[in-house]
PDB file of C-alpha atoms and ligand atoms in Angstrom:
ATOM      1  CA  MET A   1       0.055  -0.007   0.047  1.00 47.00           C
ATOM      2  CA  SER A   2       1.843   3.512  -0.666  1.00 50.00           C
ATOM      3  CA  ILE A   3       2.323   6.004   2.320  1.00 50.00           C
ATOM      4  CA  ASN A   4      -0.672   8.158   0.539  1.00 54.00           C
ATOM      5  CA  ARG A   5      -2.974   5.710   0.223  1.00 54.00           C
ATOM      6  CA  THR A   6      -2.670   4.651   3.848  1.00 51.00           C
ATOM      7  CA  LEU A   7      -2.582   8.547   5.051  1.00 49.00           C
ATOM      8  CA  ARG A   8      -6.164   8.553   3.140  1.00 55.00           C
ATOM      9  CA  LEU A   9      -7.199   6.359   4.828  1.00 52.00           C
ATOM     10  CA  GLY A  10      -6.021   7.343   8.202  1.00 54.00           C
ATOM     11  CA  ILE A  11      -7.715  10.682   7.596  1.00 52.00           C
ATOM     12  CA  GLY A  12     -10.572   9.018   6.912  1.00 51.00           C
ATOM     13  CA  ALA A  13     -10.774   7.150   9.874  1.00 52.00           C
ATOM     14  CA  ILE A  14      -9.865   9.941  12.130  1.00 49.00           C
ATOM     15  CA  ALA A  15     -12.711  12.094  10.462  1.00 50.00           C
ATOM     16  CA  VAL A  16     -15.467   8.964  11.154  1.00 48.00           C
ATOM     17  CA  ALA A  17     -14.372   8.601  14.549  1.00 48.00           C
ATOM     18  CA  LEU A  18     -15.000  12.362  14.804  1.00 46.00           C
ATOM     19  CA  VAL A  19     -18.258  12.740  13.428  1.00 48.00           C
ATOM     20  CA  ALA A  20     -19.401   9.666  15.268  1.00 46.00           C
ATOM     21  CA  THR A  21     -18.193  11.532  18.529  1.00 46.00           C
ATOM     22  CA  ALA A  22     -20.256  14.725  17.535  1.00 46.00           C
ATOM     23  CA  CYS A  23     -23.555  13.087  16.746  1.00 47.00           C
ATOM     24  CA  GLY A  24     -23.844  10.887  19.543  1.00 45.00           C
ATOM     25  CA  GLY A  25     -22.295  13.245  22.749  1.00 44.00           C
ATOM     26  CA  GLY A  26     -24.742  15.950  21.248  1.00 46.00           C
ATOM     27  CA  SER A  27     -27.632  13.928  20.959  1.00 48.00           C
ATOM     28  CA  GLU A  28     -27.549  12.017  24.347  1.00 57.00           C
ATOM     29  CA  ALA A  29     -26.408  15.172  26.165  1.00 72.00           C
ATOM     30  CA  ALA A  30     -29.178  17.240  24.377  1.00 92.00           C
ATOM     31  CA  THR A  31     -31.934  17.901  27.154  1.00 96.00           C
ATOM     32  CA  THR A  32     -35.699  19.022  26.484  1.00 97.00           C
ATOM     33  CA  ALA A  33     -34.541  23.006  26.846  1.00 97.00           C
ATOM     34  CA  ASP A  34     -31.953  22.444  24.170  1.00 97.00           C
ATOM     35  CA  HIS A  35     -35.120  20.839  21.966  1.00 98.00           C
ATOM     36  CA  VAL A  36     -37.518  24.119  22.904  1.00 98.00           C
ATOM     37  CA  ARG A  37     -34.679  26.510  22.064  1.00 97.00           C
ATOM     38  CA  ASP A  38     -34.554  24.967  18.446  1.00 97.00           C
ATOM     39  CA  GLY A  39     -38.332  25.194  18.494  1.00 98.00           C
ATOM     40  CA  LYS A  40     -38.216  21.250  18.658  1.00 98.00           C
ATOM     41  CA  LEU A  41     -40.115  18.717  20.319  1.00 98.00           C
ATOM     42  CA  THR A  42     -40.449  14.685  19.758  1.00 98.00           C
ATOM     43  CA  ILE A  43     -43.875  13.584  21.692  1.00 98.00           C
ATOM     44  CA  GLY A  44     -44.793  10.078  22.398  1.00 98.00           C
ATOM     45  CA  ILE A  45     -48.351   9.470  21.932  1.00 98.00           C
ATOM     46  CA  LYS A  46     -50.709   6.449  20.984  1.00 98.00           C
ATOM     47  CA  PHE A  47     -51.109   5.734  16.843  1.00 98.00           C
ATOM     48  CA  ASP A  48     -54.412   3.159  17.478  1.00 98.00           C
ATOM     49  CA  GLN A  49     -56.856   5.160  20.113  1.00 98.00           C
ATOM     50  CA  PRO A  50     -59.689   6.816  18.932  1.00 97.00           C
ATOM     51  CA  GLY A  51     -60.100   9.920  20.140  1.00 96.00           C
ATOM     52  CA  LEU A  52     -56.892   9.879  22.192  1.00 97.00           C
ATOM     53  CA  GLY A  53     -54.295   9.614  20.217  1.00 98.00           C
ATOM     54  CA  PHE A  54     -54.521   8.446  16.620  1.00 98.00           C
ATOM     55  CA  ARG A  55     -52.939   8.059  13.362  1.00 98.00           C
ATOM     56  CA  GLU A  56     -55.130   9.358  10.626  1.00 97.00           C
ATOM     57  CA  ALA A  57     -54.352   7.242   6.972  1.00 97.00           C
ATOM     58  CA  ASP A  58     -53.216  10.703   5.851  1.00 98.00           C
ATOM     59  CA  GLY A  59     -50.605  11.012   8.305  1.00 97.00           C
ATOM     60  CA  SER A  60     -52.407  13.354  10.504  1.00 98.00           C
ATOM     61  CA  TYR A  61     -52.896  13.014  14.498  1.00 98.00           C
ATOM     62  CA  GLN A  62     -56.229  13.650  16.194  1.00 97.00           C
ATOM     63  CA  GLY A  63     -57.250  13.171  19.452  1.00 98.00           C
ATOM     64  CA  TYR A  64     -57.682  13.866  22.984  1.00 97.00           C
ATOM     65  CA  ASP A  65     -53.967  13.565  24.027  1.00 98.00           C
ATOM     66  CA  VAL A  66     -52.822  15.033  20.754  1.00 98.00           C
ATOM     67  CA  GLU A  67     -54.538  18.441  21.628  1.00 98.00           C
ATOM     68  CA  ILE A  68     -53.106  18.254  25.108  1.00 98.00           C
ATOM     69  CA  ALA A  69     -49.362  17.623  23.734  1.00 98.00           C
ATOM     70  CA  LYS A  70     -49.878  20.843  21.217  1.00 98.00           C
ATOM     71  CA  TYR A  71     -51.266  23.083  24.004  1.00 98.00           C
ATOM     72  CA  VAL A  72     -48.630  22.131  26.473  1.00 98.00           C
ATOM     73  CA  ALA A  73     -45.849  22.424  23.080  1.00 98.00           C
ATOM     74  CA  SER A  74     -47.420  25.695  22.504  1.00 98.00           C
ATOM     75  CA  LYS A  75     -46.885  26.638  25.715  1.00 98.00           C
ATOM     76  CA  LEU A  76     -43.528  25.715  26.135  1.00 98.00           C
ATOM     77  CA  GLY A  77     -42.840  27.784  22.866  1.00 98.00           C
ATOM     78  CA  VAL A  78     -42.920  25.049  20.118  1.00 98.00           C
ATOM     79  CA  ARG A  79     -45.180  26.138  17.480  1.00 98.00           C
ATOM     80  CA  PRO A  80     -47.375  22.885  16.043  1.00 97.00           C
ATOM     81  CA  ASP A  81     -45.007  22.471  13.053  1.00 97.00           C
ATOM     82  CA  GLY A  82     -41.713  21.921  15.438  1.00 98.00           C
ATOM     83  CA  ILE A  83     -43.361  18.717  16.934  1.00 98.00           C
ATOM     84  CA  THR A  84     -42.969  14.963  15.855  1.00 98.00           C
ATOM     85  CA  PHE A  85     -45.131  12.672  17.268  1.00 98.00           C
ATOM     86  CA  LYS A  86     -43.814   9.139  17.620  1.00 98.00           C
ATOM     87  CA  GLU A  87     -45.518   5.903  18.557  1.00 98.00           C
ATOM     88  CA  ALA A  88     -45.300   5.162  22.301  1.00 98.00           C
ATOM     89  CA  PRO A  89     -46.901   1.779  22.815  1.00 98.00           C
ATOM     90  CA  THR A  90     -47.823   0.752  26.744  1.00 98.00           C
ATOM     91  CA  ALA A  91     -44.821  -1.300  27.490  1.00 98.00           C
ATOM     92  CA  GLN A  92     -42.337   0.873  25.631  1.00 98.00           C
ATOM     93  CA  ARG A  93     -43.124   4.321  27.828  1.00 98.00           C
ATOM     94  CA  GLU A  94     -40.522   4.353  30.552  1.00 98.00           C
ATOM     95  CA  LYS A  95     -37.839   3.000  28.167  1.00 98.00           C
ATOM     96  CA  MET A  96     -38.413   5.780  25.395  1.00 98.00           C
ATOM     97  CA  ILE A  97     -38.870   8.700  28.170  1.00 98.00           C
ATOM     98  CA  MET A  98     -35.329   7.185  30.102  1.00 98.00           C
ATOM     99  CA  ASP A  99     -33.366   6.446  26.669  1.00 97.00           C
ATOM    100  CA  GLY A 100     -34.349   9.979  25.218  1.00 97.00           C
ATOM    101  CA  GLU A 101     -36.292   9.100  22.482  1.00 98.00           C
ATOM    102  CA  VAL A 102     -38.861  11.247  23.657  1.00 98.00           C
ATOM    103  CA  ASP A 103     -39.155  14.218  25.237  1.00 98.00           C
ATOM    104  CA  PHE A 104     -42.195  13.295  26.722  1.00 98.00           C
ATOM    105  CA  VAL A 105     -45.373  11.279  26.601  1.00 98.00           C
ATOM    106  CA  VAL A 106     -48.891  12.021  26.334  1.00 99.00           C
ATOM    107  CA  ALA A 107     -50.772   8.250  26.074  1.00 98.00           C
ATOM    108  CA  THR A 108     -53.223   7.708  28.299  1.00 98.00           C
ATOM    109  CA  TYR A 109     -50.666   7.070  30.683  1.00 98.00           C
ATOM    110  CA  SER A 110     -51.407   6.751  34.526  1.00 98.00           C
ATOM    111  CA  ILE A 111     -49.307   8.087  37.047  1.00 98.00           C
ATOM    112  CA  THR A 112     -48.083   5.097  38.998  1.00 98.00           C
ATOM    113  CA  ASP A 113     -45.478   4.903  42.116  1.00 98.00           C
ATOM    114  CA  GLU A 114     -43.901   2.459  40.354  1.00 98.00           C
ATOM    115  CA  ARG A 115     -43.323   3.959  37.110  1.00 98.00           C
ATOM    116  CA  LYS A 116     -42.036   7.002  38.760  1.00 98.00           C
ATOM    117  CA  GLN A 117     -39.154   5.071  39.889  1.00 98.00           C
ATOM    118  CA  LYS A 118     -38.386   5.568  36.498  1.00 98.00           C
ATOM    119  CA  VAL A 119     -39.819   8.885  35.005  1.00 98.00           C
ATOM    120  CA  ASP A 120     -41.884  11.663  36.174  1.00 98.00           C
ATOM    121  CA  PHE A 121     -44.993  13.038  35.687  1.00 98.00           C
ATOM    122  CA  ALA A 122     -46.863  16.474  35.043  1.00 98.00           C
ATOM    123  CA  GLY A 123     -50.617  16.004  35.839  1.00 98.00           C
ATOM    124  CA  PRO A 124     -52.871  14.684  35.917  1.00 98.00           C
ATOM    125  CA  TYR A 125     -54.430  16.335  33.345  1.00 98.00           C
ATOM    126  CA  PHE A 126     -57.845  13.285  33.353  1.00 97.00           C
ATOM    127  CA  VAL A 127     -58.824  11.101  35.472  1.00 95.00           C
ATOM    128  CA  ALA A 128     -59.968   8.077  34.178  1.00 95.00           C
ATOM    129  CA  GLY A 129     -61.322   4.030  35.246  1.00 96.00           C
ATOM    130  CA  GLN A 130     -61.214   0.801  34.006  1.00 97.00           C
ATOM    131  CA  ALA A 131     -63.820  -0.873  32.953  1.00 97.00           C
ATOM    132  CA  LEU A 132     -65.214  -3.794  30.459  1.00 98.00           C
ATOM    133  CA  LEU A 133     -66.012  -3.761  27.019  1.00 98.00           C
ATOM    134  CA  VAL A 134     -67.748  -6.861  25.164  1.00 98.00           C
ATOM    135  CA  LYS A 135     -70.151  -7.023  21.853  1.00 98.00           C
ATOM    136  CA  ASN A 136     -73.426  -5.975  22.204  1.00 97.00           C
ATOM    137  CA  GLU A 137     -75.108  -9.469  22.255  1.00 97.00           C
ATOM    138  CA  THR A 138     -72.829 -10.572  25.404  1.00 97.00           C
ATOM    139  CA  THR A 139     -75.374 -10.758  28.039  1.00 97.00           C
ATOM    140  CA  ASP A 140     -73.422 -13.065  31.143  1.00 95.00           C
ATOM    141  CA  ILE A 141     -70.451  -9.933  31.477  1.00 97.00           C
ATOM    142  CA  THR A 142     -72.372  -7.367  33.473  1.00 96.00           C
ATOM    143  CA  GLY A 143     -69.466  -5.732  35.449  1.00 96.00           C
ATOM    144  CA  VAL A 144     -65.985  -6.883  37.169  1.00 94.00           C
ATOM    145  CA  GLU A 145     -68.331  -8.986  39.339  1.00 93.00           C
ATOM    146  CA  SER A 146     -68.801 -11.423  36.713  1.00 92.00           C
ATOM    147  CA  LEU A 147     -65.150 -12.114  35.932  1.00 93.00           C
ATOM    148  CA  ASN A 148     -65.123 -15.734  36.419  1.00 90.00           C
ATOM    149  CA  GLY A 149     -65.751 -19.180  35.081  1.00 92.00           C
ATOM    150  CA  ASN A 150     -62.526 -18.876  33.164  1.00 94.00           C
ATOM    151  CA  LYS A 151     -63.525 -16.161  30.181  1.00 96.00           C
ATOM    152  CA  LYS A 152     -60.795 -14.746  27.913  1.00 97.00           C
ATOM    153  CA  LEU A 153     -59.982 -11.337  28.651  1.00 98.00           C
ATOM    154  CA  CYS A 154     -57.555  -9.316  26.985  1.00 98.00           C
ATOM    155  CA  SER A 155     -55.345  -6.290  27.956  1.00 98.00           C
ATOM    156  CA  VAL A 156     -52.300  -4.951  26.936  1.00 98.00           C
ATOM    157  CA  LYS A 157     -48.737  -5.816  27.728  1.00 98.00           C
ATOM    158  CA  GLY A 158     -47.256  -3.451  30.737  1.00 98.00           C
ATOM    159  CA  SER A 159     -50.943  -1.803  31.512  1.00 98.00           C
ATOM    160  CA  THR A 160     -52.438  -1.165  35.271  1.00 98.00           C
ATOM    161  CA  PRO A 161     -55.588  -2.438  33.852  1.00 97.00           C
ATOM    162  CA  ALA A 162     -53.365  -5.894  32.881  1.00 97.00           C
ATOM    163  CA  GLN A 163     -51.426  -5.518  36.373  1.00 97.00           C
ATOM    164  CA  TYR A 164     -54.925  -5.253  37.982  1.00 97.00           C
ATOM    165  CA  VAL A 165     -56.277  -8.349  36.433  1.00 95.00           C
ATOM    166  CA  LYS A 166     -53.196 -10.385  37.981  1.00 95.00           C
ATOM    167  CA  ASP A 167     -53.530  -8.963  41.158  1.00 96.00           C
ATOM    168  CA  HIS A 168     -57.146  -9.397  41.583  1.00 96.00           C
ATOM    169  CA  HIS A 169     -58.592 -12.018  39.070  1.00 94.00           C
ATOM    170  CA  ALA A 170     -55.691 -14.167  37.900  1.00 92.00           C
ATOM    171  CA  LYS A 171     -57.930 -17.111  39.076  1.00 93.00           C
ATOM    172  CA  ASP A 172     -60.981 -16.267  37.568  1.00 93.00           C
ATOM    173  CA  VAL A 173     -59.700 -15.241  33.898  1.00 96.00           C
ATOM    174  CA  GLN A 174     -57.569 -16.532  31.739  1.00 97.00           C
ATOM    175  CA  LEU A 175     -55.571 -13.036  30.827  1.00 97.00           C
ATOM    176  CA  VAL A 176     -54.318 -12.450  27.156  1.00 98.00           C
ATOM    177  CA  GLU A 177     -51.891 -10.220  26.913  1.00 98.00           C
ATOM    178  CA  LEU A 178     -51.711  -8.099  23.372  1.00 98.00           C
ATOM    179  CA  ASP A 179     -49.600  -5.139  22.500  1.00 98.00           C
ATOM    180  CA  ASN A 180     -52.316  -2.326  22.095  1.00 98.00           C
ATOM    181  CA  TYR A 181     -55.420  -2.176  22.403  1.00 98.00           C
ATOM    182  CA  SER A 182     -56.367  -2.420  18.800  1.00 98.00           C
ATOM    183  CA  GLN A 183     -55.393  -5.762  18.713  1.00 98.00           C
ATOM    184  CA  CYS A 184     -57.578  -6.811  21.818  1.00 98.00           C
ATOM    185  CA  ILE A 185     -60.961  -5.097  19.835  1.00 98.00           C
ATOM    186  CA  GLU A 186     -59.707  -7.081  16.996  1.00 98.00           C
ATOM    187  CA  ALA A 187     -59.413 -10.461  19.066  1.00 98.00           C
ATOM    188  CA  LEU A 188     -62.931  -9.372  20.735  1.00 98.00           C
ATOM    189  CA  ARG A 189     -64.706  -9.143  17.356  1.00 97.00           C
ATOM    190  CA  ARG A 190     -63.237 -12.437  16.127  1.00 97.00           C
ATOM    191  CA  GLY A 191     -64.376 -14.084  18.821  1.00 97.00           C
ATOM    192  CA  SER A 192     -61.072 -15.080  20.324  1.00 97.00           C
ATOM    193  CA  VAL A 193     -61.667 -13.588  23.213  1.00 98.00           C
ATOM    194  CA  ASP A 194     -64.772 -12.612  25.186  1.00 98.00           C
ATOM    195  CA  VAL A 195     -64.172  -9.011  26.938  1.00 98.00           C
ATOM    196  CA  VAL A 196     -61.031  -6.299  26.897  1.00 98.00           C
ATOM    197  CA  THR A 197     -60.307  -4.515  29.822  1.00 98.00           C
ATOM    198  CA  THR A 198     -58.584  -0.767  29.923  1.00 98.00           C
ATOM    199  CA  ASP A 199     -59.784   2.469  31.083  1.00 97.00           C
ATOM    200  CA  ASP A 200     -63.369   3.550  30.225  1.00 96.00           C
ATOM    201  CA  ILE A 201     -62.265   6.423  27.663  1.00 96.00           C
ATOM    202  CA  ILE A 202     -60.107   4.076  25.487  1.00 97.00           C
ATOM    203  CA  LEU A 203     -63.302   1.601  25.527  1.00 97.00           C
ATOM    204  CA  ALA A 204     -65.599   4.598  24.840  1.00 96.00           C
ATOM    205  CA  GLY A 205     -63.409   5.394  21.763  1.00 96.00           C
ATOM    206  CA  PHE A 206     -63.205   2.214  20.304  1.00 97.00           C
ATOM    207  CA  ALA A 207     -66.869   1.155  21.097  1.00 96.00           C
ATOM    208  CA  GLY A 208     -67.914   4.912  19.941  1.00 94.00           C
ATOM    209  CA  GLN A 209     -65.648   3.549  16.150  1.00 92.00           C
ATOM    210  CA  ALA A 210     -67.993  -0.305  16.384  1.00 91.00           C
ATOM    211  CA  SER A 211     -71.095   1.864  15.545  1.00 87.00           C
ATOM    212  CA  GLY A 212     -72.915  -0.148  18.046  1.00 92.00           C
ATOM    213  CA  GLU A 213     -71.569  -3.769  17.887  1.00 97.00           C
ATOM    214  CA  LEU A 214     -69.562  -3.292  21.152  1.00 97.00           C
ATOM    215  CA  LYS A 215     -70.563  -2.081  24.436  1.00 97.00           C
ATOM    216  CA  LEU A 216     -69.215  -0.704  27.717  1.00 96.00           C
ATOM    217  CA  VAL A 217     -70.257  -3.068  30.748  1.00 97.00           C
ATOM    218  CA  GLY A 218     -70.507  -2.486  34.723  1.00 95.00           C
ATOM    219  CA  ASN A 219     -68.936   0.610  36.296  1.00 94.00           C
ATOM    220  CA  THR A 220     -65.476   2.085  36.455  1.00 95.00           C
ATOM    221  CA  PHE A 221     -63.512  -0.461  38.932  1.00 96.00           C
ATOM    222  CA  THR A 222     -60.053   1.371  39.727  1.00 97.00           C
ATOM    223  CA  THR A 223     -58.543   5.210  39.208  1.00 97.00           C
ATOM    224  CA  GLU A 224     -56.130   5.770  36.508  1.00 97.00           C
ATOM    225  CA  LYS A 225     -54.600   9.211  36.658  1.00 98.00           C
ATOM    226  CA  TYR A 226     -53.416  10.477  33.602  1.00 98.00           C
ATOM    227  CA  GLY A 227     -50.008  11.913  33.254  1.00 98.00           C
ATOM    228  CA  ILE A 228     -47.387  13.324  30.828  1.00 98.00           C
ATOM    229  CA  GLY A 229     -44.605  11.223  31.651  1.00 98.00           C
ATOM    230  CA  LEU A 230     -41.248  13.036  31.289  1.00 98.00           C
ATOM    231  CA  LYS A 231     -37.513  11.972  32.195  1.00 98.00           C
ATOM    232  CA  LYS A 232     -36.594  11.527  35.858  1.00 98.00           C
ATOM    233  CA  GLY A 233     -35.430  14.547  37.722  1.00 97.00           C
ATOM    234  CA  ASP A 234     -36.191  17.344  34.768  1.00 98.00           C
ATOM    235  CA  GLN A 235     -38.109  19.534  37.548  1.00 97.00           C
ATOM    236  CA  GLU A 236     -37.328  22.781  34.988  1.00 97.00           C
ATOM    237  CA  THR A 237     -39.870  21.086  32.224  1.00 98.00           C
ATOM    238  CA  ARG A 238     -41.968  19.270  34.470  1.00 98.00           C
ATOM    239  CA  THR A 239     -43.126  22.585  36.309  1.00 98.00           C
ATOM    240  CA  LYS A 240     -43.714  24.244  33.260  1.00 98.00           C
ATOM    241  CA  LEU A 241     -45.994  21.213  31.881  1.00 98.00           C
ATOM    242  CA  ASN A 242     -47.756  22.079  35.086  1.00 98.00           C
ATOM    243  CA  ASP A 243     -48.265  25.086  34.762  1.00 98.00           C
ATOM    244  CA  ALA A 244     -48.964  24.610  31.175  1.00 98.00           C
ATOM    245  CA  ILE A 245     -52.058  21.996  32.493  1.00 98.00           C
ATOM    246  CA  GLU A 246     -53.706  24.255  34.384  1.00 98.00           C
ATOM    247  CA  GLN A 247     -53.540  27.031  32.210  1.00 98.00           C
ATOM    248  CA  MET A 248     -55.170  24.770  29.868  1.00 98.00           C
ATOM    249  CA  ILE A 249     -58.201  24.069  31.992  1.00 97.00           C
ATOM    250  CA  ALA A 250     -58.399  28.020  33.185  1.00 97.00           C
ATOM    251  CA  ASP A 251     -58.700  29.442  30.014  1.00 97.00           C
ATOM    252  CA  GLY A 252     -61.527  26.972  28.170  1.00 96.00           C
ATOM    253  CA  SER A 253     -58.943  24.978  25.939  1.00 97.00           C
ATOM    254  CA  TRP A 254     -59.079  21.854  27.986  1.00 97.00           C
ATOM    255  CA  GLN A 255     -62.860  21.451  28.236  1.00 95.00           C
ATOM    256  CA  LYS A 256     -62.909  22.010  24.278  1.00 95.00           C
ATOM    257  CA  ALA A 257     -60.156  20.189  23.328  1.00 96.00           C
ATOM    258  CA  PHE A 258     -62.325  16.818  25.411  1.00 95.00           C
ATOM    259  CA  GLU A 259     -65.891  17.674  23.371  1.00 94.00           C
ATOM    260  CA  GLN A 260     -63.983  18.249  20.021  1.00 95.00           C
ATOM    261  CA  THR A 261     -62.078  14.552  20.268  1.00 95.00           C
ATOM    262  CA  ILE A 262     -63.160  11.893  22.720  1.00 93.00           C
ATOM    263  CA  GLY A 263     -66.186  13.639  24.869  1.00 88.00           C
ATOM    264  CA  PRO A 264     -68.930  12.711  22.547  1.00 85.00           C
ATOM    265  CA  LEU A 265     -67.985   9.136  22.949  1.00 81.00           C
ATOM    266  CA  ARG A 266     -68.731   9.134  26.750  1.00 74.00           C
ATOM    267  CA  ASP A 267     -71.471   9.927  28.768  1.00 65.00           C
ATOM    268  CA  SER A 268     -70.400  10.971  32.253  1.00 65.00           C
ATOM    269  CA  THR A 269     -69.849  14.655  33.108  1.00 73.00           C
ATOM    270  CA  LEU A 270     -66.339  16.141  32.991  1.00 85.00           C
ATOM    271  CA  THR A 271     -64.547  17.659  36.068  1.00 89.00           C
ATOM    272  CA  PRO A 272     -60.941  18.832  35.721  1.00 92.00           C
ATOM    273  CA  PRO A 273     -58.848  17.460  37.852  1.00 95.00           C
ATOM    274  CA  ALA A 274     -56.282  19.321  39.960  1.00 96.00           C
ATOM    275  CA  VAL A 275     -52.116  19.168  39.081  1.00 96.00           C
ATOM    276  CA  GLU A 276     -50.129  16.947  41.701  1.00 96.00           C
ATOM    277  CA  ARG A 277     -46.745  18.911  42.039  1.00 93.00           C
ATOM    278  CA  TYR A 278     -44.256  17.014  44.040  1.00 90.00           C
TER     279      TYR A 278
HETATM  280  N1  LIG B   1     -53.647   4.295  31.982  1.00 88.16           N
HETATM  281  C1  LIG B   1     -53.710   2.685  31.508  1.00 88.16           C
HETATM  282  C2  LIG B   1     -51.948   2.507  31.917  1.00 88.16           C
HETATM  283  O1  LIG B   1     -51.352   4.092  31.877  1.00 88.16           O
HETATM  284  C3  LIG B   1     -53.882   1.521  30.263  1.00 88.16           C
HETATM  285  C4  LIG B   1     -54.094   2.443  29.310  1.00 88.16           C
HETATM  286  C5  LIG B   1     -52.841   2.092  28.341  1.00 88.16           C
HETATM  287  O2  LIG B   1     -51.974   1.363  28.373  1.00 88.16           O
HETATM  288  O3  LIG B   1     -52.180   3.537  27.883  1.00 88.16           O
HETATM  289  O4  LIG B   1     -51.440   1.423  31.886  1.00 88.16           O
END
């Protein structure tokens, strides 16, 4: 090999190494405050939950969580066109936040002590409750007390409703855990499961889409406080998100966002929650 070629290869290798260091170092160290300064935010939402977080066929995003995300982003100083929405499936939310794949998550995300070990939460911005969804013709499942007889019940991996079933009804039902709620709805329609469980508001969104084919049964039996999940220890962003949620409630946008998205599909009254600062 000529000296010239050896030299060129050497310089090439150094250049590659430098670029790799710059990129790796740069993106790992960048905080949400840095992203905001650049006018950009990456926000995790659901892509398959009608009325809450939904990606339309044309690539646009709809739903209550999407509206919450856009409002808080605007209060941080980021315009809608600076937002990149990323799908944040139930079981991957903590990891996506910890790995810095997203700045925060607005995805029917219940605030729990277990999750608080890994991430922080602003909010709550909404309070839901676990419920049951069955086919319209089903008569033997009327509420949580009728979960018996080894019925097949579908929920999602890593979700609080799946955990609730494991803790309280492990012997009564066969729990089928899938990756997202649209897969559970599909299984219910096909008849491969008897009932789907998760938060009432999520089930209402799917029922609304199913034009009378599916129905919610019984009362809610847990309390699910929806928070905005963000990197643990980012007190500055959390305070700003909490302020934004309070402003959204105070100026009427919170109520309006609800009424224009999931609201018509849900029949109970709407009470704004108090933000919990910790
Ligand atoms: N709110 C529940 C949870 O955070 C269920 C909804 C969901 O899986 O997104 O686990």
